[in-house]
XYZ file of C-alpha atoms in Angstrom:
466
model
C -227.372 123.596 72.978
C -226.240 120.765 70.942
C -226.311 117.570 73.240
C -222.978 115.640 73.800
C -220.260 114.430 71.709
C -224.272 114.545 69.603
C -224.478 113.474 65.553
C -223.065 116.736 65.198
C -220.533 117.158 67.843
C -217.521 119.505 66.527
C -219.847 119.881 63.290
C -221.829 123.606 63.438
C -222.817 124.697 59.643
C -224.330 121.873 56.712
C -221.783 122.094 54.826
C -219.293 120.328 57.898
C -222.406 117.691 58.700
C -222.486 117.004 54.871
C -218.619 116.465 54.859
C -218.511 114.099 57.850
C -221.683 112.071 57.446
C -221.665 111.456 53.972
C -217.952 111.273 53.858
C -215.397 111.152 56.579
C -217.936 108.895 58.309
C -217.383 105.198 57.515
C -213.922 105.939 55.962
C -211.330 102.967 56.909
C -208.067 103.357 58.929
C -204.870 103.529 57.880
C -203.132 103.430 61.000
C -199.488 104.281 60.649
C -198.127 104.795 63.714
C -198.685 103.230 66.951
C -197.181 101.347 70.008
C -199.785 98.412 70.115
C -197.686 95.115 70.931
C -197.604 92.839 68.031
C -198.240 89.845 70.148
C -201.202 90.129 71.559
C -202.814 91.477 67.967
C -200.489 88.353 67.025
C -202.199 85.836 69.475
C -205.409 87.898 69.978
C -205.955 88.399 73.480
C -208.576 89.050 74.952
C -209.199 90.552 78.611
C -211.691 89.766 81.334
C -212.561 93.358 82.691
C -212.477 96.518 80.801
C -210.015 97.858 83.901
C -207.247 96.290 82.125
C -208.562 96.766 78.857
C -209.003 100.505 79.121
C -206.125 101.316 81.548
C -203.604 98.672 81.620
C -201.523 100.321 78.760
C -202.561 104.170 78.838
C -200.267 107.181 80.495
C -202.186 109.599 79.128
C -204.763 108.852 81.536
C -202.129 107.838 84.769
C -200.814 111.300 84.183
C -205.056 112.700 84.608
C -205.280 110.872 86.978
C -202.329 111.631 89.454
C -203.013 115.235 88.905
C -206.625 114.159 90.222
C -204.849 113.436 93.833
C -205.041 109.580 93.097
C -202.968 107.754 94.927
C -200.424 105.411 92.892
C -201.324 102.487 94.347
C -204.915 102.940 91.914
C -203.595 103.498 89.391
C -200.298 101.255 88.354
C -200.010 99.709 91.418
C -200.850 96.876 93.453
C -205.823 97.375 93.861
C -206.872 95.596 91.078
C -208.756 96.665 87.951
C -211.656 97.069 89.413
C -210.589 99.464 92.838
C -208.571 101.471 89.023
C -211.668 101.573 87.410
C -213.310 102.887 90.100
C -210.302 105.864 90.620
C -210.979 106.297 86.813
C -214.533 106.685 87.088
C -213.229 109.375 89.957
C -211.259 111.780 87.725
C -213.744 111.486 85.071
C -215.816 114.687 85.851
C -212.587 116.657 86.837
C -211.896 116.250 83.385
C -213.779 118.242 81.357
C -211.510 120.662 78.569
C -208.963 118.128 78.507
C -209.380 115.302 75.014
C -209.407 113.264 77.508
C -213.326 113.998 78.145
C -214.499 113.622 74.911
C -211.710 110.569 74.111
C -213.146 108.532 77.164
C -217.089 108.692 76.299
C -216.365 107.919 73.236
C -214.404 104.636 73.333
C -217.062 103.005 76.217
C -219.915 104.432 73.659
C -218.832 103.257 70.156
C -217.157 100.216 71.153
C -219.246 99.083 74.230
C -222.438 100.690 72.834
C -223.072 103.016 76.029
C -224.124 105.908 73.916
C -225.256 109.054 76.035
C -224.459 107.188 79.977
C -221.752 110.004 80.961
C -219.221 108.191 82.771
C -218.662 109.087 86.752
C -219.006 107.171 90.168
C -222.971 107.427 89.884
C -222.392 105.362 86.581
C -219.251 103.261 86.989
C -221.388 99.767 88.595
C -223.294 100.409 85.250
C -220.372 100.828 82.632
C -218.604 98.574 84.257
C -221.579 95.555 83.772
C -222.127 96.373 80.091
C -218.920 96.533 79.162
C -217.379 92.849 80.337
C -220.391 91.771 79.371
C -220.139 91.463 75.584
C -215.942 91.134 75.730
C -216.205 87.500 75.792
C -217.614 87.896 72.167
C -214.988 87.488 69.053
C -215.455 91.843 68.429
C -213.554 92.734 71.886
C -210.810 90.245 71.170
C -207.575 92.441 69.826
C -208.071 91.196 66.681
C -212.202 92.408 66.743
C -211.135 96.022 68.096
C -209.642 96.258 65.417
C -211.680 95.010 62.859
C -214.239 96.725 64.313
C -213.004 100.122 63.554
C -212.191 99.189 59.757
C -208.261 99.671 60.646
C -206.678 98.618 57.299
C -203.443 99.187 58.209
C -201.751 98.839 61.705
C -197.919 100.274 61.653
C -196.601 99.095 65.448
C -193.435 100.505 66.710
C -190.226 98.139 66.398
C -186.278 97.878 67.803
C -184.111 96.352 65.328
C -183.069 93.499 68.319
C -186.853 92.421 68.402
C -186.935 89.720 67.093
C -190.310 90.712 64.424
C -191.147 86.872 64.987
C -194.905 87.892 66.006
C -195.280 90.230 62.256
C -193.711 86.813 61.468
C -197.096 84.870 61.636
C -199.325 87.294 61.190
C -197.929 87.128 57.363
C -200.093 84.168 56.972
C -202.701 84.318 59.598
C -205.417 85.490 56.881
C -205.876 88.852 59.130
C -208.308 91.461 57.479
C -206.110 94.299 57.650
C -201.769 94.244 57.854
C -200.162 94.496 60.568
C -196.404 95.807 60.126
C -193.645 96.436 61.779
C -191.762 100.063 62.058
C -187.888 100.709 62.202
C -187.158 102.322 65.396
C -183.363 102.562 65.884
C -183.128 105.181 68.461
C -180.671 102.788 70.852
C -178.377 102.540 68.428
C -177.984 106.359 67.364
C -178.384 107.645 71.097
C -174.535 106.607 71.384
C -173.906 109.215 74.680
C -176.906 106.664 76.635
C -176.861 104.537 79.545
C -176.699 101.198 78.118
C -174.634 101.819 74.640
C -172.382 99.189 74.387
C -174.999 96.491 75.818
C -177.048 97.661 73.414
C -174.711 97.555 70.038
C -173.105 93.597 71.900
C -177.368 92.438 71.445
C -178.017 94.269 68.145
C -174.463 92.340 67.158
C -175.310 89.481 68.041
C -179.347 89.678 66.478
C -177.661 90.765 63.567
C -174.573 88.712 62.871
C -172.311 91.488 61.997
C -170.139 91.822 64.466
C -169.738 95.707 65.356
C -165.709 97.380 66.079
C -166.192 99.697 63.639
C -168.779 102.615 62.086
C -169.320 100.363 59.570
C -169.992 97.447 61.109
C -172.774 99.332 62.946
C -174.102 100.305 60.105
C -173.602 97.028 58.301
C -175.656 95.788 61.678
C -179.121 98.427 60.820
C -178.924 97.933 57.055
C -178.928 93.462 58.359
C -182.148 93.553 60.382
C -183.688 96.363 58.003
C -183.256 94.017 55.503
C -185.581 91.674 58.020
C -187.805 94.455 58.969
C -189.311 94.723 55.133
C -189.693 91.564 53.976
C -191.725 91.076 56.839
C -193.927 94.340 55.535
C -192.108 97.493 56.909
C -193.467 100.927 55.655
C -191.248 102.836 57.756
C -189.373 103.709 60.304
C -190.031 105.585 62.943
C -186.959 108.040 65.094
C -187.517 109.942 68.576
C -185.018 113.034 69.200
C -185.102 114.424 72.441
C -181.948 116.452 70.296
C -181.547 116.838 66.850
C -178.253 117.579 66.718
C -176.266 119.487 64.189
C -172.586 117.044 64.165
C -170.263 118.496 61.164
C -169.640 115.892 57.919
C -167.096 113.514 59.859
C -164.293 111.097 58.689
C -164.384 107.661 59.180
C -161.349 107.145 61.058
C -163.230 110.008 63.511
C -166.190 107.844 63.693
C -163.883 104.585 64.139
C -163.043 106.426 67.015
C -165.711 107.832 68.732
C -168.007 104.479 68.847
C -164.390 102.557 70.178
C -164.644 105.385 72.528
C -168.173 104.718 73.561
C -167.876 101.272 73.105
C -164.973 100.493 75.949
C -166.946 102.746 78.161
C -165.736 106.400 77.490
C -167.135 109.923 77.740
C -168.214 111.780 75.126
C -167.578 115.658 74.479
C -170.713 117.005 72.477
C -169.527 117.345 69.568
C -168.649 113.328 69.110
C -171.769 112.878 70.011
C -173.622 115.473 66.995
C -171.266 114.060 64.599
C -171.751 110.330 65.569
C -175.375 111.031 65.148
C -175.576 112.868 62.268
C -174.119 110.543 60.096
C -175.159 107.325 61.251
C -179.146 109.386 60.197
C -177.503 110.167 57.345
C -176.445 106.435 56.406
C -180.016 105.037 57.873
C -181.670 108.086 55.419
C -179.758 106.281 52.763
C -180.954 102.851 53.423
C -184.233 104.527 53.719
C -184.643 105.333 50.148
C -183.320 103.014 49.034
C -186.132 100.227 50.341
C -188.827 103.229 49.754
C -189.600 103.155 53.094
C -190.851 106.319 55.182
C -188.678 108.418 57.895
C -190.765 109.344 60.527
C -188.519 111.847 62.884
C -189.795 112.243 66.598
C -187.852 115.648 67.403
C -188.472 116.989 71.151
C -189.743 114.944 73.515
C -188.375 116.136 77.281
C -188.334 111.944 79.104
C -188.181 110.770 81.880
C -187.641 113.771 84.065
C -189.569 112.491 87.359
C -186.693 110.587 88.894
C -188.486 108.296 91.401
C -191.192 107.875 88.801
C -188.526 106.265 86.337
C -187.082 103.752 88.846
C -190.683 102.666 90.489
C -192.456 102.079 86.688
C -189.825 102.862 83.696
C -190.529 104.408 80.424
C -193.823 105.499 79.037
C -195.557 106.685 82.590
C -196.312 109.637 81.707
C -192.765 111.149 82.982
C -192.601 113.149 79.922
C -193.051 116.557 79.060
C -192.376 119.062 75.882
C -188.544 120.213 75.438
C -188.170 124.182 73.594
C -184.816 123.641 72.365
C -183.774 124.837 68.892
C -184.506 122.911 65.861
C -184.086 124.689 62.431
C -181.201 124.829 61.738
C -179.814 121.185 62.704
C -183.397 119.762 60.708
C -182.932 121.579 57.561
C -178.663 120.632 57.709
C -180.070 117.226 57.998
C -182.181 117.009 55.096
C -179.967 118.584 53.126
C -177.326 116.576 53.717
C -179.524 113.803 52.344
C -180.852 115.909 49.297
C -177.047 116.670 47.669
C -177.264 113.158 46.296
C -180.901 112.727 46.499
C -181.081 110.096 48.732
C -184.338 112.172 50.959
C -186.743 109.281 51.650
C -190.627 110.084 51.759
C -190.293 112.411 55.377
C -192.893 112.892 58.183
C -191.990 115.883 60.798
C -192.881 116.096 63.689
C -192.577 118.633 67.075
C -193.780 118.519 70.386
C -192.925 121.671 70.767
C -195.920 123.319 69.099
C -194.229 126.655 68.988
C -192.042 125.243 65.784
C -196.007 123.855 63.867
C -194.630 126.828 61.198
C -190.939 126.189 60.889
C -192.051 122.334 60.538
C -194.229 123.227 58.158
C -191.551 125.786 56.153
C -188.801 123.427 56.412
C -191.070 120.562 54.781
C -192.387 123.001 51.877
C -188.009 123.823 51.199
C -187.587 119.788 50.049
C -190.672 120.037 47.948
C -189.139 118.210 44.862
C -191.814 117.459 42.447
C -191.275 113.877 43.288
C -194.085 112.898 45.626
C -196.604 114.334 46.395
C -195.887 116.066 49.734
C -192.272 114.093 49.890
C -191.827 116.009 53.142
C -194.378 115.759 55.306
C -195.152 118.153 58.892
C -197.197 115.953 60.827
C -199.745 115.241 62.110
C -200.216 117.414 66.528
C -198.546 115.066 68.631
C -199.177 114.110 72.114
C -199.663 116.397 74.010
C -200.911 119.054 70.863
C -203.711 115.610 69.319
C -206.842 118.145 70.798
C -208.686 120.239 68.848
C -207.283 123.520 69.598
C -203.680 121.330 68.656
C -205.100 119.766 65.717
C -206.917 122.990 64.736
C -203.485 124.968 65.179
C -201.098 122.368 63.189
C -203.742 121.775 60.572
C -203.871 125.619 59.819
C -200.058 126.282 59.579
C -199.964 123.472 56.731
C -202.702 124.978 55.099
C -200.631 128.425 55.218
C -197.755 127.288 54.231
C -198.310 124.249 51.801
C -200.917 122.026 51.434
C -203.632 120.803 53.101
C -204.898 118.471 50.675
C -201.658 116.316 50.465
C -200.894 115.508 54.257
C -201.160 112.449 55.298
C -203.306 112.399 58.224
C -203.726 111.186 61.913
C -202.777 108.142 63.385
C -203.002 107.064 67.057
C -199.387 107.289 68.103
C -201.346 105.052 70.835
C -200.630 101.494 73.039
C -204.573 101.216 73.609
C -206.905 99.068 71.071
C -209.264 101.641 71.928
C -207.874 104.614 70.877
C -209.468 104.803 67.637
C -211.497 106.748 68.459
C -209.210 109.537 68.259
C -209.831 109.762 64.467
C -213.427 110.377 64.657
C -211.856 113.389 66.272
C -209.692 114.559 63.686
C -211.931 114.005 60.652
C -214.769 115.280 62.867
C -212.178 118.510 63.448
C -210.960 118.775 59.862
C -215.178 118.778 58.782
C -215.623 121.812 60.581
C -212.018 123.799 59.397
C -213.127 123.174 55.725
C -216.720 123.243 56.114
C -216.339 126.734 57.511
C -214.307 127.877 54.854
C -217.276 126.831 52.294
C -219.857 128.671 54.597
C -217.797 131.717 55.135
C -217.090 132.046 51.569
C -213.509 131.658 52.079
C -213.449 128.245 49.642
C -215.978 127.568 46.825
C -219.236 125.691 48.183
C -218.026 123.324 46.051
C -219.054 119.794 47.650
C -217.261 117.848 44.614
C -214.232 119.799 46.009
C -214.071 119.861 49.374
C -214.962 116.205 49.930
C -211.931 115.162 47.583
C -209.999 117.129 49.621
C -211.543 115.278 53.255
C -211.150 111.693 51.783
C -208.129 112.514 50.820
C -206.496 113.712 54.046
C -208.373 111.324 55.961
C -207.861 108.518 54.485
C -206.712 108.042 51.001
C -202.773 110.203 51.105
C -202.368 107.872 53.953
C -202.850 104.477 52.216
C -200.797 105.729 48.881
C -198.153 106.270 51.642
C -198.195 103.360 53.393
C -200.168 100.406 51.622
């Protein structure tokens, strides 16, 4: 019987063990997409207790605590951090089978030296005291935590109207890693959303560009994108609940749609689709011009529980995966950009795992030889970044494209303790490739396998983002 999360966890054969321990384990991390607060890195935030550090931003943990019957007071409410920590300890034994059980123990063990301790109400005092005793050390500040995990790049997620003052402050701070903004213009694209007109007014103010016509909106966004690029931006990101298939629209039609919405009108589906597609195409062209990576996160169903959203707002654990059709609109959008050779390097993610094969097949349609893996089938995302979901995504990619060109894992997290997820991913890919060697599905060539592992765990992402 293997020890719980022992040295050879997920490594059932000698090729897998050798690939992980000799190749993958000590590679640096390029975390090109996450939601860490730039201000906390710039100010090198510290925490008084592990409860706040561990639970303060993590809606993955909040969901499971609710599922376990923990009242909201001890999750996001007014209860103290020790009470919330104890509530999570009560939840943990119920999490067996959920990736949170592995992630949480890896976080305790890798950061706080609690290897072998199984987190539960019986060990809550030990874990609380051992962790808190270390939090005053420099290694447990925001920067210290990143440095300990050998992070080379942090790609945060930033709105075009953000001031970026914290990114600017970090440019000359002598950090041992790069922290760069990523351009996330969702609120400019979602013309149907409440507050769109107010947002456009704010964008116009920040960019110094009055927005009255569609081209004005494109200009304001390009103005801000230039500022992002000056501060090291490597990528954009788009969260698209619905990817609509808009038609080619004239400038007059786009101006009329924008004016109607700014005046408080309600748009029909065709108007929304035409506007959103046109704006995505214009942004895609800008990303290609600046050699930025375009990321499309497709298919969440957000804020489904009204009572939770009214109390806590977005990103509080009330989101789900949708099951809408994606292929037609996605291929049409990418083709719009490819026709004029203005398709940037692109990463495609879909929250519905039944779309993995379609995403891999679509990525293959738009390879043009200019960049290896120019269009990527992105990492298993959100509800899918567990063992089964990651293996399914990796298998589909390997079977339909080139796993060797994959840019690898990311945390997509708001927690400074989430970086052991890279270890989780690396152990899994070593198990997969080692298994192929063990089964005779690939040559027993350690150097060949090691090169693939190093590429998909580190080097490909480094080439794309650094």
